[in-house]
Coordinates of C-alpha atoms in Angstrom, one line a residue:
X6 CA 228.7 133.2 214.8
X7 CA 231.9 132.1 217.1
X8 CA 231.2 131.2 220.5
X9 CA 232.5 134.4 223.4
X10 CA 235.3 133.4 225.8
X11 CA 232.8 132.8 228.5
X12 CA 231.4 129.6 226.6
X13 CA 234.6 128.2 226.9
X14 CA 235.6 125.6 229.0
X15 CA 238.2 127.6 231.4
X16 CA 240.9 126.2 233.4
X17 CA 240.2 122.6 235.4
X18 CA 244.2 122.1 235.2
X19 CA 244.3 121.3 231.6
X20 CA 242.1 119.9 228.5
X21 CA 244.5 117.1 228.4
X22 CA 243.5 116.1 231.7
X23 CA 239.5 116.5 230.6
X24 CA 240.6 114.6 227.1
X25 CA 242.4 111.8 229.7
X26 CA 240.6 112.3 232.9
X27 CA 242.4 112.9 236.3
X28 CA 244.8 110.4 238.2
X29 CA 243.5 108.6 241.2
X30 CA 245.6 110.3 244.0
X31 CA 248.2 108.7 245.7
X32 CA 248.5 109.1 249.6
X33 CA 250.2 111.7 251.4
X34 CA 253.4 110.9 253.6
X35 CA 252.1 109.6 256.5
X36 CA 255.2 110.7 259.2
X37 CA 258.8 111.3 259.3
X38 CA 260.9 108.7 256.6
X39 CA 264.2 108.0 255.5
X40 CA 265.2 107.7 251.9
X41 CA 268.8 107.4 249.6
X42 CA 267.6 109.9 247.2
X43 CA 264.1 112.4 248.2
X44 CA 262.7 113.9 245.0
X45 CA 260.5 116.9 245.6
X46 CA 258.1 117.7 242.7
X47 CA 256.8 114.5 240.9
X48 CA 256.7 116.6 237.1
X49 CA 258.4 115.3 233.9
X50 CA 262.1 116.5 235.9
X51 CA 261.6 114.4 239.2
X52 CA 259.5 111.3 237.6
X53 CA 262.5 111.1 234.8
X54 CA 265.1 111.7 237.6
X55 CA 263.3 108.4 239.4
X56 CA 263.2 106.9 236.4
X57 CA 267.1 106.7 235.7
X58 CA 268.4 106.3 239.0
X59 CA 266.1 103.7 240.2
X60 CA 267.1 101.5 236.3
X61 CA 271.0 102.5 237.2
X62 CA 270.8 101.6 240.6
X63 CA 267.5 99.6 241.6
X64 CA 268.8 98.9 245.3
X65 CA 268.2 102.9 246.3
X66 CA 266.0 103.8 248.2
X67 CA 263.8 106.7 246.3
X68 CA 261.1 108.9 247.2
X69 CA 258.6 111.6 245.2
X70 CA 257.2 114.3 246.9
X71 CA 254.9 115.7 245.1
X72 CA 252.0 118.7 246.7
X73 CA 249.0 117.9 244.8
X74 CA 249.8 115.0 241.8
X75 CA 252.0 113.5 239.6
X76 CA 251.6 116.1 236.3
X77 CA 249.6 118.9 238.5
X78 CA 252.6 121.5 237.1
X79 CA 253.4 122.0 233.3
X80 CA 254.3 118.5 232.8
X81 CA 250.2 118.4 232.2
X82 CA 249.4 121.5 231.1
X83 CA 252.4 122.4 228.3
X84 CA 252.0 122.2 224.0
X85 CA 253.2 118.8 224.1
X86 CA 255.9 120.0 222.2
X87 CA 258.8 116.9 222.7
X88 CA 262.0 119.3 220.8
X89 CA 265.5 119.9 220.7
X90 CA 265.7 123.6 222.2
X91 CA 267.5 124.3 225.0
X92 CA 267.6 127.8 227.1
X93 CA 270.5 129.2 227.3
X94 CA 272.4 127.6 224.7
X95 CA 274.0 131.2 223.4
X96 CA 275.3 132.0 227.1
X97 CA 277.1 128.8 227.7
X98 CA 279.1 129.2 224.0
X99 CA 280.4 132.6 225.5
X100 CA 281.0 130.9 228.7
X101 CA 282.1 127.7 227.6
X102 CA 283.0 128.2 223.7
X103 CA 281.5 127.1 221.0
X104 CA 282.4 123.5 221.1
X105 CA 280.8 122.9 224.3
X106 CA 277.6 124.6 223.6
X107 CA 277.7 122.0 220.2
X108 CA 277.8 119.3 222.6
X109 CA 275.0 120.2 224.8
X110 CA 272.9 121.2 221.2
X111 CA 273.8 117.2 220.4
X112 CA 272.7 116.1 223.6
X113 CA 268.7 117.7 223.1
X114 CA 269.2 116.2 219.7
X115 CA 269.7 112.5 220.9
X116 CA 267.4 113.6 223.6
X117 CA 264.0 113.5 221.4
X118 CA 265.1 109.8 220.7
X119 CA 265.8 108.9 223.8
X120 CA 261.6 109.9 224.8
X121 CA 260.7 108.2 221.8
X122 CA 262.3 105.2 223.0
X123 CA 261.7 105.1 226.6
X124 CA 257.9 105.2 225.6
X125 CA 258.3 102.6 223.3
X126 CA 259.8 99.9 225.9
X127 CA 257.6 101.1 228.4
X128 CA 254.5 100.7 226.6
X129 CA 253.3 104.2 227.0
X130 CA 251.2 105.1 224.3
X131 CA 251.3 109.3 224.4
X132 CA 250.2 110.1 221.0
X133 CA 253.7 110.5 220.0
X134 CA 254.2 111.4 216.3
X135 CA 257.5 112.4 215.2
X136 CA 257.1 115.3 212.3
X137 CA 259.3 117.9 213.4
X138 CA 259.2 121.2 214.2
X139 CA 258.2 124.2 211.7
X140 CA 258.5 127.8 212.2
X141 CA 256.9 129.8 209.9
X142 CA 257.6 133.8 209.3
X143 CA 254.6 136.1 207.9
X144 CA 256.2 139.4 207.7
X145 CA 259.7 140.9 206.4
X146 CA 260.9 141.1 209.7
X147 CA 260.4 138.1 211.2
X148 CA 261.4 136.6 207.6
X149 CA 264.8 138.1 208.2
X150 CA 265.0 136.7 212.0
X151 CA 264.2 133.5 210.9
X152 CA 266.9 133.1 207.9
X153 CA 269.2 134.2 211.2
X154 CA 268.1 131.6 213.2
X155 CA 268.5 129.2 210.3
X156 CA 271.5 129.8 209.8
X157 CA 272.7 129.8 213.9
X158 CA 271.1 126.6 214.3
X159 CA 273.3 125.0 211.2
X160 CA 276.5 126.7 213.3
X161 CA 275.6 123.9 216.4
X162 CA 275.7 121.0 213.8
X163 CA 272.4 120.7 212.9
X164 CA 273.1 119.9 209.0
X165 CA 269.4 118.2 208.4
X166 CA 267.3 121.3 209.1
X167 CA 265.8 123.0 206.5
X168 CA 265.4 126.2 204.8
X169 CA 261.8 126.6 202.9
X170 CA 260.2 129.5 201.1
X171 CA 256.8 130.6 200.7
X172 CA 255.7 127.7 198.2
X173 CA 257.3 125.0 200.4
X174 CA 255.7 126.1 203.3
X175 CA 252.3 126.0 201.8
X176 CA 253.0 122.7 200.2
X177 CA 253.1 121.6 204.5
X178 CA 251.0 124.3 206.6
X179 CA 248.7 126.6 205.0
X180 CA 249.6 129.7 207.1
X181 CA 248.3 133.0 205.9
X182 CA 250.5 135.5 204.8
X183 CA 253.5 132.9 205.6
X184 CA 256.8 133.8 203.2
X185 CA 259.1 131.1 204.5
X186 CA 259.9 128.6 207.7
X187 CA 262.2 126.3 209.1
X188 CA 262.1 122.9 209.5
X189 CA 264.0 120.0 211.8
X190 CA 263.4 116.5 212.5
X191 CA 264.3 116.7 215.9
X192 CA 261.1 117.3 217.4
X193 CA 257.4 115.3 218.0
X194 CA 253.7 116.1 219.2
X195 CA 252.5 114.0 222.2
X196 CA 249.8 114.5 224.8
X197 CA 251.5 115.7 228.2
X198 CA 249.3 114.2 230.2
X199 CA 249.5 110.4 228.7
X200 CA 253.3 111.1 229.2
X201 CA 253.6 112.2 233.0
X202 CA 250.7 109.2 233.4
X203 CA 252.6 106.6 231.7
X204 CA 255.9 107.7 233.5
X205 CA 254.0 107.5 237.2
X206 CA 252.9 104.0 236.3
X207 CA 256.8 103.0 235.0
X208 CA 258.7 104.4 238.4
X209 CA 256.2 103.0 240.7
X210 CA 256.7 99.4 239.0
X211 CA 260.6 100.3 239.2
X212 CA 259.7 100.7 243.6
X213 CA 259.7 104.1 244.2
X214 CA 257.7 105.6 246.7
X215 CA 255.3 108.8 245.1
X216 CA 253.4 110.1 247.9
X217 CA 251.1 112.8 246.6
X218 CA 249.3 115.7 248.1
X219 CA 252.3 116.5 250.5
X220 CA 253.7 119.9 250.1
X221 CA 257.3 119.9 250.9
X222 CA 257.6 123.8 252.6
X223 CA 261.2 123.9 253.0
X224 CA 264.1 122.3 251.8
X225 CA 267.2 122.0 253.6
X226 CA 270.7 119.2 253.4
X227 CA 269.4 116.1 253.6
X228 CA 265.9 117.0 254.9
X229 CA 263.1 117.7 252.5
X230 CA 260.5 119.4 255.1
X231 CA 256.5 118.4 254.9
X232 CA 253.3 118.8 256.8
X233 CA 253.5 115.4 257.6
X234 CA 256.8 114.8 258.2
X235 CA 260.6 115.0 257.2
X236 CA 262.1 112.8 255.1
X237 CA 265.7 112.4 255.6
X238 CA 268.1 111.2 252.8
X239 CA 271.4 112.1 251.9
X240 CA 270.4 113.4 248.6
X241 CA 267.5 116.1 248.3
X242 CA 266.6 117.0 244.7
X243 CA 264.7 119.9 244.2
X244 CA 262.4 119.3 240.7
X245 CA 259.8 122.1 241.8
X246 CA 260.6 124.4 238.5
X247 CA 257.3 127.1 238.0
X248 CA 256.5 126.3 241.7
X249 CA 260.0 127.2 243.0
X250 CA 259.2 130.2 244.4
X251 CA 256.5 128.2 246.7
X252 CA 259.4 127.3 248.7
X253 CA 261.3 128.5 251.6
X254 CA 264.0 131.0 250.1
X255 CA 263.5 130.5 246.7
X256 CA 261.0 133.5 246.2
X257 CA 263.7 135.1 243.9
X258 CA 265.3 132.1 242.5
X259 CA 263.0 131.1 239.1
X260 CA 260.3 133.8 238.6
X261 CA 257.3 131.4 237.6
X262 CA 255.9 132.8 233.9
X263 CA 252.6 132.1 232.8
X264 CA 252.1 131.0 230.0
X265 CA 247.7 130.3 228.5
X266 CA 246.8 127.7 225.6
X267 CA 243.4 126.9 223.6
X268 CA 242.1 123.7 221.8
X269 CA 239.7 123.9 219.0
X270 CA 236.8 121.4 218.9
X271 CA 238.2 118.7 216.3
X272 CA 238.2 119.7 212.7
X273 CA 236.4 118.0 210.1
X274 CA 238.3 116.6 207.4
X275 CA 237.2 119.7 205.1
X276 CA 238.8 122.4 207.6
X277 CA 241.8 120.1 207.6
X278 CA 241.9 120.0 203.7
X279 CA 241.8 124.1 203.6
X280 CA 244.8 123.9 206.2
X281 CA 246.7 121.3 205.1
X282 CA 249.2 120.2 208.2
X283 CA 249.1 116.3 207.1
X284 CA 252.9 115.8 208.6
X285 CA 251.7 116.8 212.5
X286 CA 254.5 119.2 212.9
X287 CA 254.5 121.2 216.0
X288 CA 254.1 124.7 214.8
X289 CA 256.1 128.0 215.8
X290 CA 256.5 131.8 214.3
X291 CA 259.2 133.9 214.4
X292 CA 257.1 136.8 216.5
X293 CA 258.7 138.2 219.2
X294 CA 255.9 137.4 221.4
X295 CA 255.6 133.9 219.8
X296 CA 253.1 131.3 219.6
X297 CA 253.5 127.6 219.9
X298 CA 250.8 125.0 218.0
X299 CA 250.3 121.5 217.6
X300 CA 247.6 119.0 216.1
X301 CA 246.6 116.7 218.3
X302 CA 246.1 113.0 217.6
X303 CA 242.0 113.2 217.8
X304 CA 242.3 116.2 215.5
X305 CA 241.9 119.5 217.2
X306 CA 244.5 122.3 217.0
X307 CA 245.7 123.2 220.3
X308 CA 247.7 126.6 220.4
X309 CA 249.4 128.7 223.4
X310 CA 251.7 131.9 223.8
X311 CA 251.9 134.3 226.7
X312 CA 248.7 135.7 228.3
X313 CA 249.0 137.5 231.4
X314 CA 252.8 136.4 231.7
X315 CA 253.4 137.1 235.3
X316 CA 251.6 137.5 239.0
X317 CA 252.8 139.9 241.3
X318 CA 254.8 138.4 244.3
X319 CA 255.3 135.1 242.1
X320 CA 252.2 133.8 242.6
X321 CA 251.1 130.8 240.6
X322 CA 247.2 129.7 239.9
X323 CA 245.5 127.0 241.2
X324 CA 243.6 125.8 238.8
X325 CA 244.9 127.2 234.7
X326 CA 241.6 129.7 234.7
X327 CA 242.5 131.6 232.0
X328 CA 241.6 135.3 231.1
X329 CA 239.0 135.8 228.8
X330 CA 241.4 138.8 227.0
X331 CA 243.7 136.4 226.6
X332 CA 241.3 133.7 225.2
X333 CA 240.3 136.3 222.5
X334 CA 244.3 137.0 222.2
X335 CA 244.8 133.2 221.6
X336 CA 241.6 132.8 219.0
X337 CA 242.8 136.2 217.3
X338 CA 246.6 134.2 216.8
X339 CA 244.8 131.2 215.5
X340 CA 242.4 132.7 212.9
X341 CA 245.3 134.7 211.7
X342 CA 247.2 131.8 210.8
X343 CA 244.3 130.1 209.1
X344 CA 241.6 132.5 208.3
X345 CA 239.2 129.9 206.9
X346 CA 238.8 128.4 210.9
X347 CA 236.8 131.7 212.1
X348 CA 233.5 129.7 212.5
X349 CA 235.3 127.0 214.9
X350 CA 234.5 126.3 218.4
X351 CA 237.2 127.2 221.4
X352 CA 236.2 124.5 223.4
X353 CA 239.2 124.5 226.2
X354 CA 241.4 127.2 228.0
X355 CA 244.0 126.9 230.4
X356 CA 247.3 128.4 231.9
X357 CA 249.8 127.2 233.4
X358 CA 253.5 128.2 234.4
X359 CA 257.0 127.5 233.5
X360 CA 260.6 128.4 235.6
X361 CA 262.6 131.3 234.3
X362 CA 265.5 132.3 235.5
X363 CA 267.0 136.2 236.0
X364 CA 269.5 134.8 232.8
X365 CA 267.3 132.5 230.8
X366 CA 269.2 129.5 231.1
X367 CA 268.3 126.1 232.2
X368 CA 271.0 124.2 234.9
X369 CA 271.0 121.2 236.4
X370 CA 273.4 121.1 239.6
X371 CA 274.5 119.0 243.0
X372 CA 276.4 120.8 245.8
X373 CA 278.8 118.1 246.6
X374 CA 279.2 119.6 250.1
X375 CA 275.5 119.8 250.9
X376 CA 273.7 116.8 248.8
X377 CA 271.7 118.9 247.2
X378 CA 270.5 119.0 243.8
X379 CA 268.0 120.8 241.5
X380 CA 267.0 121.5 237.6
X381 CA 265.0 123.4 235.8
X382 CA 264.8 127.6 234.7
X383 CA 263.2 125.5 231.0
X384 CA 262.0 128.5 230.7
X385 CA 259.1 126.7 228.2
X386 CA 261.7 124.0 226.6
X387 CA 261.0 121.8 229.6
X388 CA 259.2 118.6 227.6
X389 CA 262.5 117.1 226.2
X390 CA 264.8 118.9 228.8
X391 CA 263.7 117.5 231.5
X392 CA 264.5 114.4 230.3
X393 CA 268.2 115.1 229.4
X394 CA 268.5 117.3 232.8
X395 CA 266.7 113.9 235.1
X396 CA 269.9 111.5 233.2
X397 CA 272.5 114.4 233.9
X398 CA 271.1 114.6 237.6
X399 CA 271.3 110.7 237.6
X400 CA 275.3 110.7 237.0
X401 CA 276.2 112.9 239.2
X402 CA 274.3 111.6 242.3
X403 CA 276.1 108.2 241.0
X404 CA 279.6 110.6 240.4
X405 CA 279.4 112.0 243.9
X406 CA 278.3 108.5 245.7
X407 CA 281.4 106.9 244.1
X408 CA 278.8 104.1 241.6
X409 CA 280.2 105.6 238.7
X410 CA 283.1 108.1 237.4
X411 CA 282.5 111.3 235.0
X412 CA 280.1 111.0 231.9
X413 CA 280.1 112.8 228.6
X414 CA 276.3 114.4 230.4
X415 CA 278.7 115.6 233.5
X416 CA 280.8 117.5 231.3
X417 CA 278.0 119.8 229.7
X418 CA 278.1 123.3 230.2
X419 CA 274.6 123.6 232.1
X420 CA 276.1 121.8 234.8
X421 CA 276.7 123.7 238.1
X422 CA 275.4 126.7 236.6
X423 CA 274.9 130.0 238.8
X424 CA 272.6 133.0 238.1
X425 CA 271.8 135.6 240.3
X426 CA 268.3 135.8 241.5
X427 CA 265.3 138.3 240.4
X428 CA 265.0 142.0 241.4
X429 CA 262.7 142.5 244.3
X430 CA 258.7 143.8 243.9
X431 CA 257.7 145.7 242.8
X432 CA 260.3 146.1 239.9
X433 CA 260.3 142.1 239.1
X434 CA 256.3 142.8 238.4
X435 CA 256.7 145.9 236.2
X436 CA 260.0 144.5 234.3
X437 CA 258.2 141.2 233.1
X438 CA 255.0 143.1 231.9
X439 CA 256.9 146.0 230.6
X440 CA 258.6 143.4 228.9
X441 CA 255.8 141.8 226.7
X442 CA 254.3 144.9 226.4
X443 CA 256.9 145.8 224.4
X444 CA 257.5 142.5 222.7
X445 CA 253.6 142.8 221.6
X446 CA 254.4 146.4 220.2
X447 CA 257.3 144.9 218.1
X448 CA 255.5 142.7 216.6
X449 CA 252.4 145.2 216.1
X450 CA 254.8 148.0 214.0
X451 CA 256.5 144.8 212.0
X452 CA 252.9 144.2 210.8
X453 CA 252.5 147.5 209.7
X454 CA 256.3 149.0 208.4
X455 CA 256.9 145.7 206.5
X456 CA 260.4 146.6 206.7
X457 CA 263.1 143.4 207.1
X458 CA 264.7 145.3 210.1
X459 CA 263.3 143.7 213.8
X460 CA 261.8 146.7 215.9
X461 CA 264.5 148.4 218.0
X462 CA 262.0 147.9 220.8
X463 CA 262.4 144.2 220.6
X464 CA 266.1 145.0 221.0
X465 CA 265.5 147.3 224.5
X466 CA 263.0 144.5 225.6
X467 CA 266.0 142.0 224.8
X468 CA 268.5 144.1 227.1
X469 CA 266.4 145.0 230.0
X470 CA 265.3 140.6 230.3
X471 CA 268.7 139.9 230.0
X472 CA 268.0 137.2 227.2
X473 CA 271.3 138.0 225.5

């Protein structure tokens, strides 16, 4: 008999961080400080952004800020999904055109390389495995959606994806009920936490300064605003994404979605042989409330999609505790796919949350005039973005300090993106569960009408997010 929700282990930040263990803590600021550049949030976005400015420019001065530890946030509680999707791709080709959205598309491309690489030279070892990612459709619907996004994602130049039906898709993942998927290189698995770990270790050998459990309250030009102190520095990047709305002002800026994961005990070589999986591809579907997969490196399948997906007034969790509906949710999702796993043991739950913003797109920016800078609004793409957004960030500190001139990163259309902010409460609490609500009911009546036409409610739920 399957174990109940309540024998799980539930929240404790992450299981990557009980598969890894927990960081020894840095200390806090210790009074007021000057810096050249103050980083505030030390996730994948501000440890990347340390990364490349202190390599370009190793005579600046650089400080984290970060409120509890390096990785607390999503950089150690995501899929570990390392891919090339970008939010808000769609909205910039209207913006921008077409060309210009192909460029950015290229850029998250070379960006999955570019993580690879870093590792590599850096000697951190995050169970990186490059298969790609495969999205897999299981009903008419979904089938049809995902010959559209195919075919979309071929339009941004990405000739070596693949098309695969039912038998081909088999012949890789034994999904039940799956009629066809998609496939691209461009994507690994890793373990999050190894990553933000090994990335800590790297920028503090560079010489930046990572003082941890200092909460920055308010961010103004040039002053990044703690309990212990102000640091003062003529750059202030914010790199706070799902914990935006912590900060002074921002309450409306990024509405911070929750998002809940699972991890199997590890299989045995005979459940693996009845799922099949041997090229460690990170795993999607084509549902409208999706779910998100990988197998990790000491063999467990570890599998997230939205729970509860957002707390009133913009709240954000302290430590990933998980509801034990959405545990059930998650371990539903999971036998679906592979039926013959309905004996395994859930042996970790946690939650954790990502930056959306009121358009869906992800920006990076620096106000010229004011010195500051943020990125984010990954909206759940953040593993490999935040890596492209910390080098874009990079140039145009060095564009606006006069150490460099314009880049082909500069140029992309995410740059110096504005978005108006979220609706007030309680309408920003009843729109974002409204809107899964009805996501969840899409998917439930393409289950039953097996009918290659998406739900028209996915459509209304579409319109009132703003997605498209």
């Amino acid at each position: 008999m399957s174990p109940t929700a309540s024998d799980v282990v539930n929240g404790g930040i992450s299981f990557w961080y009980a598969d890894d263990g927990l960081p020894a803590v840095r200390g806090p600021l210790s009074g007021d400080a000057s810096a050249d550049v103050v980083i505030v949030g030390g996730g994948y976005t501000g440890l990347w952004t340390a990364f490349y400015l202190k390599k370009a420019a190793p005579f600046l001065r650089i400080t984290v800020l970060e409120q509890r530890f390096c990785g607390y946030g999503a950089s150690g509680r995501n899929g570990g999904w390392l891919y090339n999707g970008i939010a808000g791709r769609d909205r910039y080709a209207r913006l921008h055109g077409h060309e210009a959205a192909v460029r950015l598309q290229k850029a998250m491309n070379d960006t999955v390389d570019e993580v690879v690489r870093v590792a590599g030279e850096e000697g951190i070892d995050a169970d990186l495995h490059k298969g790609g990612v495969l999205e897999v459709a299981r009903t008419p619907a979904q089938l049809a959606r995902l010959r559209d996004f195919h075919a979309h994602e071929l339009s941004y130049g990405e000739k070596d994806r693949k098309l695969y039906g039912a038998e081909e898709t088999a012949e890789r993942i034994r999904v039940a009920g799956a009629v066809g998927s998609t496939w691209t290189p461009h994507g690994a698995r890793l373990h999050p936490v190894k990553l933000v770990k090994g990335l800590a270790a790297a920028v503090e050998a560079l010489g930046v300064t990572i003082h941890e459990s200092t909460p920055v309250t308010e961010i103004r030009p040039r002053h990044a605003v703690t309990p212990y102190g102000t640091v003062r520095a003529p750059y202030v990047l914010r790199c706070t994404e799902g914990f935006t709305a912590n900060l002074k002002g921002q309450r409306r800026t990024w509405l911070p979605m929750n998002s809940s994961m699972i991890a199997t005990e590890p299989l045995t070589e005979e459940q693996w042989e009845t799922v099949g999986w041997a090229g460690r591809e990170t795993l999607g579907d084509m549902a409208h409330a999706y779910m998100y997969a990988q197998r990790t490196a000491d063999g467990r399948i570890a599998l997230g999609g939205r729970g509860a997906p957002y707390r009133f007034g913009s709240r954000t969790d302290n430590d990933g505790r998980t509801q034990e509906t959405t545990i059930e949710a998650l371990r539903d999702i999971l036998v679906g796919f592979f039926p013959s796993l309905a004996g395994v043991r859930i042996e970790h739950a946690w939650s954790g949350v990502l930056g959306v913003p009121r358009d869906w797109c992800a920006t990076v920016t620096l106000d010229r005039s004011t010195g500051l800078g943020w990125a984010g609004g990954y909206v759940g793409s953040g593993v490999a973005t935040t890596n492209l957004a910390a080098r874009t960030l990079r140039d145009l500190v060095q564009l606006d300090s006069g150490q460099a001139g314009r880049t082909d990163l500069t140029e992309l259309p995410w740059v110096g993106h504005k978005v108006r902010k979220w609706e007030p409460e309680p309408f920003r609490w009843l729109g974002v569960h409204g809107m899964y609500a009805t996501y969840r009911a899409a998917d439930r009546r393409e289950l039953t009408t097996h009918t290659p036409d998406s739900s028209r409610l996915a459509r209304l739920a579409d319109r009132v997010a703003g997605r498209h």
